[in-house]
Phi, psi and omega in degrees: 000141180269153178300323179297330177288321178297322182297340183264002181262145178287142181260132180241143174275119181294333183282323185246344185079003182291138174280124183262354177111187181248127184300318184081323173204157180209157176231157175247143171253124185239149175287126188298316186286321187255341184080006180291137177285125179265319183201162175251132181249122181238136176289156178211171172214159180297327184285316181215112198315324188238027185263308185253157186263049177276334179215172177225150173255132174256114183253108177304140185306324180289347177271355175274112185278324181199140170245107183257192181296320185242342188227155167245121182257123183237153173267109185273001184299330185237031180285150175248128177261129181251099182293142174071002179279134178230169183290000000 
């Protein structure tokens, strides 16, 4: 699966079932030595979590529970919000 495909899937909170929106774009953080994916970075905004790039969510790869045909299901219990970070 390509990163661009993940960006087009709606993100769901596994804990609440809440629809968090569509990322529109996403980045990966990878371990330099091994190439292992460490986390998925998705933009967010206060009004609608994944639409505008005022902030970003860093989702550790182990917190992504499932990437399906239409949705990415994440465990939001341990997310880190990075204020003011932009691409």
